[in-house]
mmCIF file with all atom_site columns, C-alpha atoms in Angstrom:
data_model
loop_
_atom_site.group_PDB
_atom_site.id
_atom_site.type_symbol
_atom_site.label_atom_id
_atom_site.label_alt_id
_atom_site.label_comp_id
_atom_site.label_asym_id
_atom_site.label_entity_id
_atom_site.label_seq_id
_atom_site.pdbx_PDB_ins_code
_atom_site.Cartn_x
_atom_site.Cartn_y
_atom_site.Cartn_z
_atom_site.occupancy
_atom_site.B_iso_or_equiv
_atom_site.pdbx_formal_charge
_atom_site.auth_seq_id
_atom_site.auth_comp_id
_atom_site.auth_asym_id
_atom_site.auth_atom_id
_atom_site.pdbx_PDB_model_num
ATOM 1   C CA . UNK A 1 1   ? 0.000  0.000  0.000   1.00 0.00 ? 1255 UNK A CA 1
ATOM 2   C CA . UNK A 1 2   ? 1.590  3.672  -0.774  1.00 0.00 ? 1256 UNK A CA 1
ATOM 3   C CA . UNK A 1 3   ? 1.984  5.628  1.761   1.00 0.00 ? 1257 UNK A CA 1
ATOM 4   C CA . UNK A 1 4   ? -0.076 8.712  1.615   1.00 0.00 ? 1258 UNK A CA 1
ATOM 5   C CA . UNK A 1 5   ? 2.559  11.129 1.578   1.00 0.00 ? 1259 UNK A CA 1
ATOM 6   C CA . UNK A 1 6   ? 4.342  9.402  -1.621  1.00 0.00 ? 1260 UNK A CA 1
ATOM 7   C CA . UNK A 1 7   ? 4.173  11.680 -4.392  1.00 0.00 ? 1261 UNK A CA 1
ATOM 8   C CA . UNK A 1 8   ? 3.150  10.249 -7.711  1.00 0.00 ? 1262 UNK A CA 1
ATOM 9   C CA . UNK A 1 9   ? 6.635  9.658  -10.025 1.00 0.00 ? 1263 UNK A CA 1
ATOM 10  C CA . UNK A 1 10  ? 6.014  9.288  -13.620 1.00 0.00 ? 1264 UNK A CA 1
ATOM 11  C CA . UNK A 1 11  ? 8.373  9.670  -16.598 1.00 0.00 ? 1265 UNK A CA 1
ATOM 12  C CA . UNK A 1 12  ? 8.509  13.458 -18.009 1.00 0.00 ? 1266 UNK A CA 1
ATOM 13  C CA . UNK A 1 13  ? 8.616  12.544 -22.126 1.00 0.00 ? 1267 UNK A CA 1
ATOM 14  C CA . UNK A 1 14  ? 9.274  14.847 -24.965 1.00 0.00 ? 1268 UNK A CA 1
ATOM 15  C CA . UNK A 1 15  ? 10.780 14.644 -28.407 1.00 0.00 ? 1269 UNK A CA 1
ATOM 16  C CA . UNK A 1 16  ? 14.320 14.711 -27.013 1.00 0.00 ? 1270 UNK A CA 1
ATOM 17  C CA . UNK A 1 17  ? 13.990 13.873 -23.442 1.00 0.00 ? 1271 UNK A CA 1
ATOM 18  C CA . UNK A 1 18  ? 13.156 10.923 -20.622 1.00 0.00 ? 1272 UNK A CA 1
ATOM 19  C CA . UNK A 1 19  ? 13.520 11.620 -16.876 1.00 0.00 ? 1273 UNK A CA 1
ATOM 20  C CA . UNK A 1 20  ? 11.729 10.903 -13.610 1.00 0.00 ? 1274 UNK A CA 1
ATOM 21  C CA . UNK A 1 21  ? 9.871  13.295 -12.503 1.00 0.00 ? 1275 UNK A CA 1
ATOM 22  C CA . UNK A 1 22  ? 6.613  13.951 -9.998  1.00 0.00 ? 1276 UNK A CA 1
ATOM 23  C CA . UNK A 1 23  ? 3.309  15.144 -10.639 1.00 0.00 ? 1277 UNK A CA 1
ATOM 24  C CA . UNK A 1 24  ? 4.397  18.518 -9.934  1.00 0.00 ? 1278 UNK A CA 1
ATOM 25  C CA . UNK A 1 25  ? 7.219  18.786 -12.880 1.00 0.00 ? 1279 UNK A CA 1
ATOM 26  C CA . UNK A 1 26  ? 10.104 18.257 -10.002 1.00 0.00 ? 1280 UNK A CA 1
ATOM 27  C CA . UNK A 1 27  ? 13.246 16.475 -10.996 1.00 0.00 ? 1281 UNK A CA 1
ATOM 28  C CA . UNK A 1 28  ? 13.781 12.987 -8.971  1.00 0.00 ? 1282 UNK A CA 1
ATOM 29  C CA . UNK A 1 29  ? 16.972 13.163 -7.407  1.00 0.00 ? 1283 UNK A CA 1
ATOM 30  C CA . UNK A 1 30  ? 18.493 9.139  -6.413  1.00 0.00 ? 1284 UNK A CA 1
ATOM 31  C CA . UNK A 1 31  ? 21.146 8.669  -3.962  1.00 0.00 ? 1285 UNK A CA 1
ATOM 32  C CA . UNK A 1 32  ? 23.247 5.270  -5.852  1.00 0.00 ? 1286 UNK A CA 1
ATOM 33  C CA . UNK A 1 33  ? 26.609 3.829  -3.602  1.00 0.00 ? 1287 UNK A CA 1
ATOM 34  C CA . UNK A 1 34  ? 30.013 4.438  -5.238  1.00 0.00 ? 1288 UNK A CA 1
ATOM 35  C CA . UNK A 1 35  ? 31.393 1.299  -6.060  1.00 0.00 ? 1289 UNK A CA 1
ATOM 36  C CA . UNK A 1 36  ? 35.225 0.430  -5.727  1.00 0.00 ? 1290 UNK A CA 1
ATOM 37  C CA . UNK A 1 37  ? 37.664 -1.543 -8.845  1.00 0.00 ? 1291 UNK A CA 1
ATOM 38  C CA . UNK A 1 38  ? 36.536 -4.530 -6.293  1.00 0.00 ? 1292 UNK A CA 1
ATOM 39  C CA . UNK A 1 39  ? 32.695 -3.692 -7.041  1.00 0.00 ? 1293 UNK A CA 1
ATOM 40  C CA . UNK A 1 40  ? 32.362 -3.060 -3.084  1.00 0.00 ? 1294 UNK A CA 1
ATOM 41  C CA . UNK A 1 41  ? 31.280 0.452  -2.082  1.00 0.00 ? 1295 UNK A CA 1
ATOM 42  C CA . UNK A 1 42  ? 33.399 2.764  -1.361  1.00 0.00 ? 1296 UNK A CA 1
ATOM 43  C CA . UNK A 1 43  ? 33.822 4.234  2.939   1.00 0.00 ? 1297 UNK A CA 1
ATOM 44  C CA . UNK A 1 44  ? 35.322 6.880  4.503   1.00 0.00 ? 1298 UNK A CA 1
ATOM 45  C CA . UNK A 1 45  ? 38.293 6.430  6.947   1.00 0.00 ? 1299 UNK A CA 1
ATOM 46  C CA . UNK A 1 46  ? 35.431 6.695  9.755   1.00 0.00 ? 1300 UNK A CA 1
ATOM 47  C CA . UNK A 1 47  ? 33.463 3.725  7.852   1.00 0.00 ? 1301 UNK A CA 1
ATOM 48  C CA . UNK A 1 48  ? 31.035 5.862  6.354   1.00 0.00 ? 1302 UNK A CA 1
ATOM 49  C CA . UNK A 1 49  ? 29.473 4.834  2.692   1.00 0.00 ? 1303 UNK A CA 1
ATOM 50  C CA . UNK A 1 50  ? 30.135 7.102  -0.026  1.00 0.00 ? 1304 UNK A CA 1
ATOM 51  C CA . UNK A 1 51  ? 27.317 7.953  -2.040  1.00 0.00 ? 1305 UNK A CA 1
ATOM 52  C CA . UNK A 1 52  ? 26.461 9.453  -5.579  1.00 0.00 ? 1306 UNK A CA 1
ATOM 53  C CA . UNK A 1 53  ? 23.258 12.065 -5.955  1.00 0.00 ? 1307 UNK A CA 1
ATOM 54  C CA . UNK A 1 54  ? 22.139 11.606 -9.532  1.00 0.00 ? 1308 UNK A CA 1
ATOM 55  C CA . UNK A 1 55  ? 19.527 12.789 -11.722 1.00 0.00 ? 1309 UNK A CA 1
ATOM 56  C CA . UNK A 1 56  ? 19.500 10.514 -14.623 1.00 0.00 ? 1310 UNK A CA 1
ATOM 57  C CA . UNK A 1 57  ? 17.540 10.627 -18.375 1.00 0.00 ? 1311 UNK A CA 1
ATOM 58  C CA . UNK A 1 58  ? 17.569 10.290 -22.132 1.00 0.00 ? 1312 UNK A CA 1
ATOM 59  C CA . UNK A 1 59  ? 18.715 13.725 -24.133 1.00 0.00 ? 1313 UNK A CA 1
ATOM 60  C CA . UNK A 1 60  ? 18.661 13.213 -27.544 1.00 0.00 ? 1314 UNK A CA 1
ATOM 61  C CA . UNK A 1 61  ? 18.768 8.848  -27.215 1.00 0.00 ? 1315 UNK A CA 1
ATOM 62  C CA . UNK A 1 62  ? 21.713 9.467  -24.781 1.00 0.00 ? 1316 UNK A CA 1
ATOM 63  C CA . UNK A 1 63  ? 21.963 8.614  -21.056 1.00 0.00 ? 1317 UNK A CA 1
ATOM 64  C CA . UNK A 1 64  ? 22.660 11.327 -19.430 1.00 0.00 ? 1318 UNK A CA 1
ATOM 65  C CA . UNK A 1 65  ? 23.296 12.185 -15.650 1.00 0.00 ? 1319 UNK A CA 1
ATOM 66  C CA . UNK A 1 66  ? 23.836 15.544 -13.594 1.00 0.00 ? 1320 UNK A CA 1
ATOM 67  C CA . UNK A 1 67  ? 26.046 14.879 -10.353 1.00 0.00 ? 1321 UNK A CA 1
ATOM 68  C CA . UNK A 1 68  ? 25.035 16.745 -7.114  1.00 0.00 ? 1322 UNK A CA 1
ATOM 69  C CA . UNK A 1 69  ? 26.728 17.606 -4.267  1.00 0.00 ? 1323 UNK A CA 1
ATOM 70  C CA . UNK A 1 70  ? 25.956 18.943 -1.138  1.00 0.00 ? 1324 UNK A CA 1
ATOM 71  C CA . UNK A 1 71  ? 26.501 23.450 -0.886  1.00 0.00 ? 1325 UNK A CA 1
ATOM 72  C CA . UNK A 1 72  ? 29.327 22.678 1.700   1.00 0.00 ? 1326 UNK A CA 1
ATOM 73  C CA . UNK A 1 73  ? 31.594 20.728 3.211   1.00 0.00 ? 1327 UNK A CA 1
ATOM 74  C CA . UNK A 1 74  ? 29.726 19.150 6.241   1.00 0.00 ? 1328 UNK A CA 1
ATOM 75  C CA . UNK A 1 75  ? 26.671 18.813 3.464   1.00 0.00 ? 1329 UNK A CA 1
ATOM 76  C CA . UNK A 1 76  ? 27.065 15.061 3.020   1.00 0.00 ? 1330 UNK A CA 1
ATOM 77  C CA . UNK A 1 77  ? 26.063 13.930 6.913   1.00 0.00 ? 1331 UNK A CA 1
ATOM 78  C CA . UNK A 1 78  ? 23.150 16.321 5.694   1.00 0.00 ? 1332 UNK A CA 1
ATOM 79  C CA . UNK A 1 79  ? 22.298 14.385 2.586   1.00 0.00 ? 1333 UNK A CA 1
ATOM 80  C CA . UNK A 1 80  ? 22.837 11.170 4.374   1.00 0.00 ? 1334 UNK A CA 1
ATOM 81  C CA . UNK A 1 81  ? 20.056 11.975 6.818   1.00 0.00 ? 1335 UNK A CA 1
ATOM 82  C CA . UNK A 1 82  ? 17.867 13.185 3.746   1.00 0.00 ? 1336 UNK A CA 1
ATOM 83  C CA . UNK A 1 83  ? 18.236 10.119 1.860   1.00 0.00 ? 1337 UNK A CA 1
ATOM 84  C CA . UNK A 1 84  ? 17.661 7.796  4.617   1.00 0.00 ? 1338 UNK A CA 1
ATOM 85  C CA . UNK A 1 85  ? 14.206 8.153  4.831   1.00 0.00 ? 1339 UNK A CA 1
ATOM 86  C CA . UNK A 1 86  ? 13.913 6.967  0.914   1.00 0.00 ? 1340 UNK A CA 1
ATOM 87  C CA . UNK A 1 87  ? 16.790 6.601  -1.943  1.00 0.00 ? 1341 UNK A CA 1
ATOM 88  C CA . UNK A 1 88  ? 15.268 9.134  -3.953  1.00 0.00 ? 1342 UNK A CA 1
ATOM 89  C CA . UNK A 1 89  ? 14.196 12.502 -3.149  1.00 0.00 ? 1343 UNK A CA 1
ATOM 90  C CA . UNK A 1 90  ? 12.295 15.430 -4.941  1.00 0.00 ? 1344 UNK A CA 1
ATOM 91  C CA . UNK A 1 91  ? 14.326 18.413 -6.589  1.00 0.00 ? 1345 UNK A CA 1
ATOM 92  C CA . UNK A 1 92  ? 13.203 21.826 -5.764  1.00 0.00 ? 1346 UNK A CA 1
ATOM 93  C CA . UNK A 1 93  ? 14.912 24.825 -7.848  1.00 0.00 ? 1347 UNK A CA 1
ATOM 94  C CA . UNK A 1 94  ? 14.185 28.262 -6.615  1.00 0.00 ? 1348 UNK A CA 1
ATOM 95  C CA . UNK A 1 95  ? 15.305 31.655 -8.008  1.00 0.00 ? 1349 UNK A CA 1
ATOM 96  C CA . UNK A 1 96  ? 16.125 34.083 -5.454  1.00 0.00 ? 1350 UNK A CA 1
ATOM 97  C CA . UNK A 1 97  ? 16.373 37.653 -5.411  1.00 0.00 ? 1351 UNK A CA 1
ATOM 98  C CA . UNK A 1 98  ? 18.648 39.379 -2.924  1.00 0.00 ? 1352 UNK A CA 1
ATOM 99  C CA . UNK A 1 99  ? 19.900 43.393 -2.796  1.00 0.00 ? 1353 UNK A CA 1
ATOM 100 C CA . UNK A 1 100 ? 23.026 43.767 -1.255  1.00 0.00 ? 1354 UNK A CA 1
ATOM 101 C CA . UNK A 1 101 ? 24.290 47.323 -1.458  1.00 0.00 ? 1355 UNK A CA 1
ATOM 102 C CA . UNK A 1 102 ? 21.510 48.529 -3.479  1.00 0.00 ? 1356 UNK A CA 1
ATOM 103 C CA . UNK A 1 103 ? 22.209 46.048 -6.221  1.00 0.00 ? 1357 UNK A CA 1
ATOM 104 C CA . UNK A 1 104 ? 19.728 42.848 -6.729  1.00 0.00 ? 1358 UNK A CA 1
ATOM 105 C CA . UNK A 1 105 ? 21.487 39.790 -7.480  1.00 0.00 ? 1359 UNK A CA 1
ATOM 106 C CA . UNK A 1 106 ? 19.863 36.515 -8.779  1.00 0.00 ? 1360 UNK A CA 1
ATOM 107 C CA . UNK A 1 107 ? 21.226 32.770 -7.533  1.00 0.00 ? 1361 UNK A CA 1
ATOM 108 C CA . UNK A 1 108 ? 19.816 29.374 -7.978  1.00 0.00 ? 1362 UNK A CA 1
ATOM 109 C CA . UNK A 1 109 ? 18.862 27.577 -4.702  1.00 0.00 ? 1363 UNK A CA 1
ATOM 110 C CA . UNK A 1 110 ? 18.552 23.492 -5.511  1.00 0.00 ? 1364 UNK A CA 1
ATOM 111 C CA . UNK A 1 111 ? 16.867 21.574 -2.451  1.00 0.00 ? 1365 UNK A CA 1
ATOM 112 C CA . UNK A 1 112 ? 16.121 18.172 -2.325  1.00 0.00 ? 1366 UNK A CA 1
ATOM 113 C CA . UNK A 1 113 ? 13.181 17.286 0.248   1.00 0.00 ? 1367 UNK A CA 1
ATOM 114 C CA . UNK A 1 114 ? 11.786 13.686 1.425   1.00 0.00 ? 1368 UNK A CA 1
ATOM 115 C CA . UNK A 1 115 ? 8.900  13.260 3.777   1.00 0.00 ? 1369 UNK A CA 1
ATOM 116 C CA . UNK A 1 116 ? 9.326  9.779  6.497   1.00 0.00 ? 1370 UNK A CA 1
ATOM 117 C CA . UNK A 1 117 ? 6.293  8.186  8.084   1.00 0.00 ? 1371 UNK A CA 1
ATOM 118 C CA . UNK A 1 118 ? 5.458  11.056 10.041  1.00 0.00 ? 1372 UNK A CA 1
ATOM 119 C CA . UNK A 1 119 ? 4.995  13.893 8.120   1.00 0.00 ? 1373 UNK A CA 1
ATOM 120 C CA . UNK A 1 120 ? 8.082  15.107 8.848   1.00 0.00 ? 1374 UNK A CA 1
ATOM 121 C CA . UNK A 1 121 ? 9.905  17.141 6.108   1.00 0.00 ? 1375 UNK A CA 1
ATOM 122 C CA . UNK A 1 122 ? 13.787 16.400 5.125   1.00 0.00 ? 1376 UNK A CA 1
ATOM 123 C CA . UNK A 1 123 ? 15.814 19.029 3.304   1.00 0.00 ? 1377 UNK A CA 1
ATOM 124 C CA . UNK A 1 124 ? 18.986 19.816 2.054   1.00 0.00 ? 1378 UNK A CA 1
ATOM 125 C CA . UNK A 1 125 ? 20.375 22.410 -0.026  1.00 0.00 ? 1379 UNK A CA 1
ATOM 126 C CA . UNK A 1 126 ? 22.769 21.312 -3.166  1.00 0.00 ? 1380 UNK A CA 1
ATOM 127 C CA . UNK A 1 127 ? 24.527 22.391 -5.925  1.00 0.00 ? 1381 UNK A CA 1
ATOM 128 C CA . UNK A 1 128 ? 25.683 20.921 -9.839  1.00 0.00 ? 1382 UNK A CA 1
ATOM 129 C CA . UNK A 1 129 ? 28.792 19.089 -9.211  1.00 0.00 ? 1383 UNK A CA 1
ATOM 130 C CA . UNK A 1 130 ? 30.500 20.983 -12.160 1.00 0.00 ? 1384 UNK A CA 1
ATOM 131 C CA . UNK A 1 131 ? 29.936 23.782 -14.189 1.00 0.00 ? 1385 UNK A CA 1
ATOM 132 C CA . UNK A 1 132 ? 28.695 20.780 -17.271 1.00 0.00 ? 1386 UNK A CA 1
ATOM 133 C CA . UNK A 1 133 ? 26.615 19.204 -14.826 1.00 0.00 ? 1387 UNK A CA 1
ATOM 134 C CA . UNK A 1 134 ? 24.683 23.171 -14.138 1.00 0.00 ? 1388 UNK A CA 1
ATOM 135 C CA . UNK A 1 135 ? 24.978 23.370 -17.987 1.00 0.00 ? 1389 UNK A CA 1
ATOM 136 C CA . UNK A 1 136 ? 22.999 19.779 -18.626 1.00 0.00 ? 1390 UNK A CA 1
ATOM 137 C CA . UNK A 1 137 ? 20.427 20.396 -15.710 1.00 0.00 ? 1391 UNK A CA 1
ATOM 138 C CA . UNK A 1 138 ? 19.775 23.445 -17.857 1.00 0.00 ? 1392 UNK A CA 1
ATOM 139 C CA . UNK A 1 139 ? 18.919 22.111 -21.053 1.00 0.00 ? 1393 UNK A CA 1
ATOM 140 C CA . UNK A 1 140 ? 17.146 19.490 -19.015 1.00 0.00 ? 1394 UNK A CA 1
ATOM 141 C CA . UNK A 1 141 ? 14.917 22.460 -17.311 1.00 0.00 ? 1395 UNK A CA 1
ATOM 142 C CA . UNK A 1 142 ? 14.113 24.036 -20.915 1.00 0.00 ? 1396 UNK A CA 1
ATOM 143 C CA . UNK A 1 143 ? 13.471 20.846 -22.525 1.00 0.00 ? 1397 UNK A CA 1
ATOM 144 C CA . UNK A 1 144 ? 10.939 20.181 -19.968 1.00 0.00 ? 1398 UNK A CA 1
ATOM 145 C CA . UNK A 1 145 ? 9.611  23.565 -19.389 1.00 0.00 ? 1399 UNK A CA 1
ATOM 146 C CA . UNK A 1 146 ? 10.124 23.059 -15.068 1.00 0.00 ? 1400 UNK A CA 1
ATOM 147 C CA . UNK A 1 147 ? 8.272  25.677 -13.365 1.00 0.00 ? 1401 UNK A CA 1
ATOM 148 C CA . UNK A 1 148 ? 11.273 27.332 -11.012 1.00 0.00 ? 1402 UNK A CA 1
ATOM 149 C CA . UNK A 1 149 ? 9.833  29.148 -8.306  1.00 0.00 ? 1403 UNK A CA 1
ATOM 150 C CA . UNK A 1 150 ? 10.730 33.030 -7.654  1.00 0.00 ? 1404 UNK A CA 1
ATOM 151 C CA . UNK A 1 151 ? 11.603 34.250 -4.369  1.00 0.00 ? 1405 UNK A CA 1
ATOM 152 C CA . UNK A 1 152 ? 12.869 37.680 -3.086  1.00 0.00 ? 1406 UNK A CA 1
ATOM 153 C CA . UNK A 1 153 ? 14.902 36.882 -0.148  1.00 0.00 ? 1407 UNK A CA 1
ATOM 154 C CA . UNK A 1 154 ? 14.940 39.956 2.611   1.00 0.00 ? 1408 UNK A CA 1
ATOM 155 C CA . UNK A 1 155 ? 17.933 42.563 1.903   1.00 0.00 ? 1409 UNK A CA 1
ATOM 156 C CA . UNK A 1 156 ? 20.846 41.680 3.551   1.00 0.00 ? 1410 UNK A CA 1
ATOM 157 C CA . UNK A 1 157 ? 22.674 44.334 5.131   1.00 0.00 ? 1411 UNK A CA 1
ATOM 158 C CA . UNK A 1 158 ? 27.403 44.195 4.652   1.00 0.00 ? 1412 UNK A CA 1
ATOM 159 C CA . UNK A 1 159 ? 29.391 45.249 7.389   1.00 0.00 ? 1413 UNK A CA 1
ATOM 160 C CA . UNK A 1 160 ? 30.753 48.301 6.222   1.00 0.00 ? 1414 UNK A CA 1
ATOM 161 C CA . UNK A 1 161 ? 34.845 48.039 6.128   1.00 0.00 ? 1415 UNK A CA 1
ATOM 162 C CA . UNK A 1 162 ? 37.022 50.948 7.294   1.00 0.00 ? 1416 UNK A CA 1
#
């Protein structure tokens, strides 16, 4: 039986392009174990597993992937804790807004969110691996016309330096 707060996943087609997405037009994000010569995953020196965020399709009859990683260093105990409620999680891409100095800049905010049996809400903010893996997720975005939210974030006042 589903649970109730499973969002529906389907495949997003068009002409060019395959990928998992929900009924919402978000991007399906999977968390996949990085594998070793030995084909045994891969741990940190504390005995951690090392893991792979991926968001996989078809562009243009060719698999394609973008790698994600987490905004900052301490991001992947983050991600860990995201991804243990489920192996895939749902990709949320907001444009924000901010004026600093009297000048508005734009940036990109990617979350991934799962929900466990409680309701409870898991998030973590991450970024494109590489500048090709922002540049794929883009072509990915236009190919499937993905609503990206707009936010204005509150101004955000320097330190003034002597």
């Amino acid at each position: 039986m589903a649970d109730k707060n499973e969002k529906k996943v389907m495949a997003q087609k068009t002409a060019n392009f395959v990928a998992e997405t929900t009924a919402d037009g978000n991007f399906i994000i999977t968390r996949e174990p990085i594998k070793g010569a030995n084909g045994k995953q891969l741990k940190t020196q504390d005995g951690r597993l090392y893991y792979a965020y991926l968001l996989h399709g078809i562009l243009r009859n060719r698999p394609v992937k973008v790698d994600f990683s987490p905004k900052d260093k301490g991001g992947y105990e983050l991600l860990d804790l995201v991804f243990d409620v489920s192996s895939k999680a749902e990709l949320f891409i907001t444009e924000v807004t901010q004026e600093i100095n009297g000048v508005k800049q734009k940036r990109t905010v990617y979350t991934v969110n799962t929900v466990d049996e409680n309701g409870q809400i898991w998030k973590s903010e991450i970024k494109p691996t590489r500048t090709s893996d922002r540049d794929m997720l883009a072509m990915l975005i236009t190919l499937i016309g993905a609503q990206i939210q707009t936010e204005t974030e509150e101004q955000i006042e320097l330190p003034e330096t002597a």
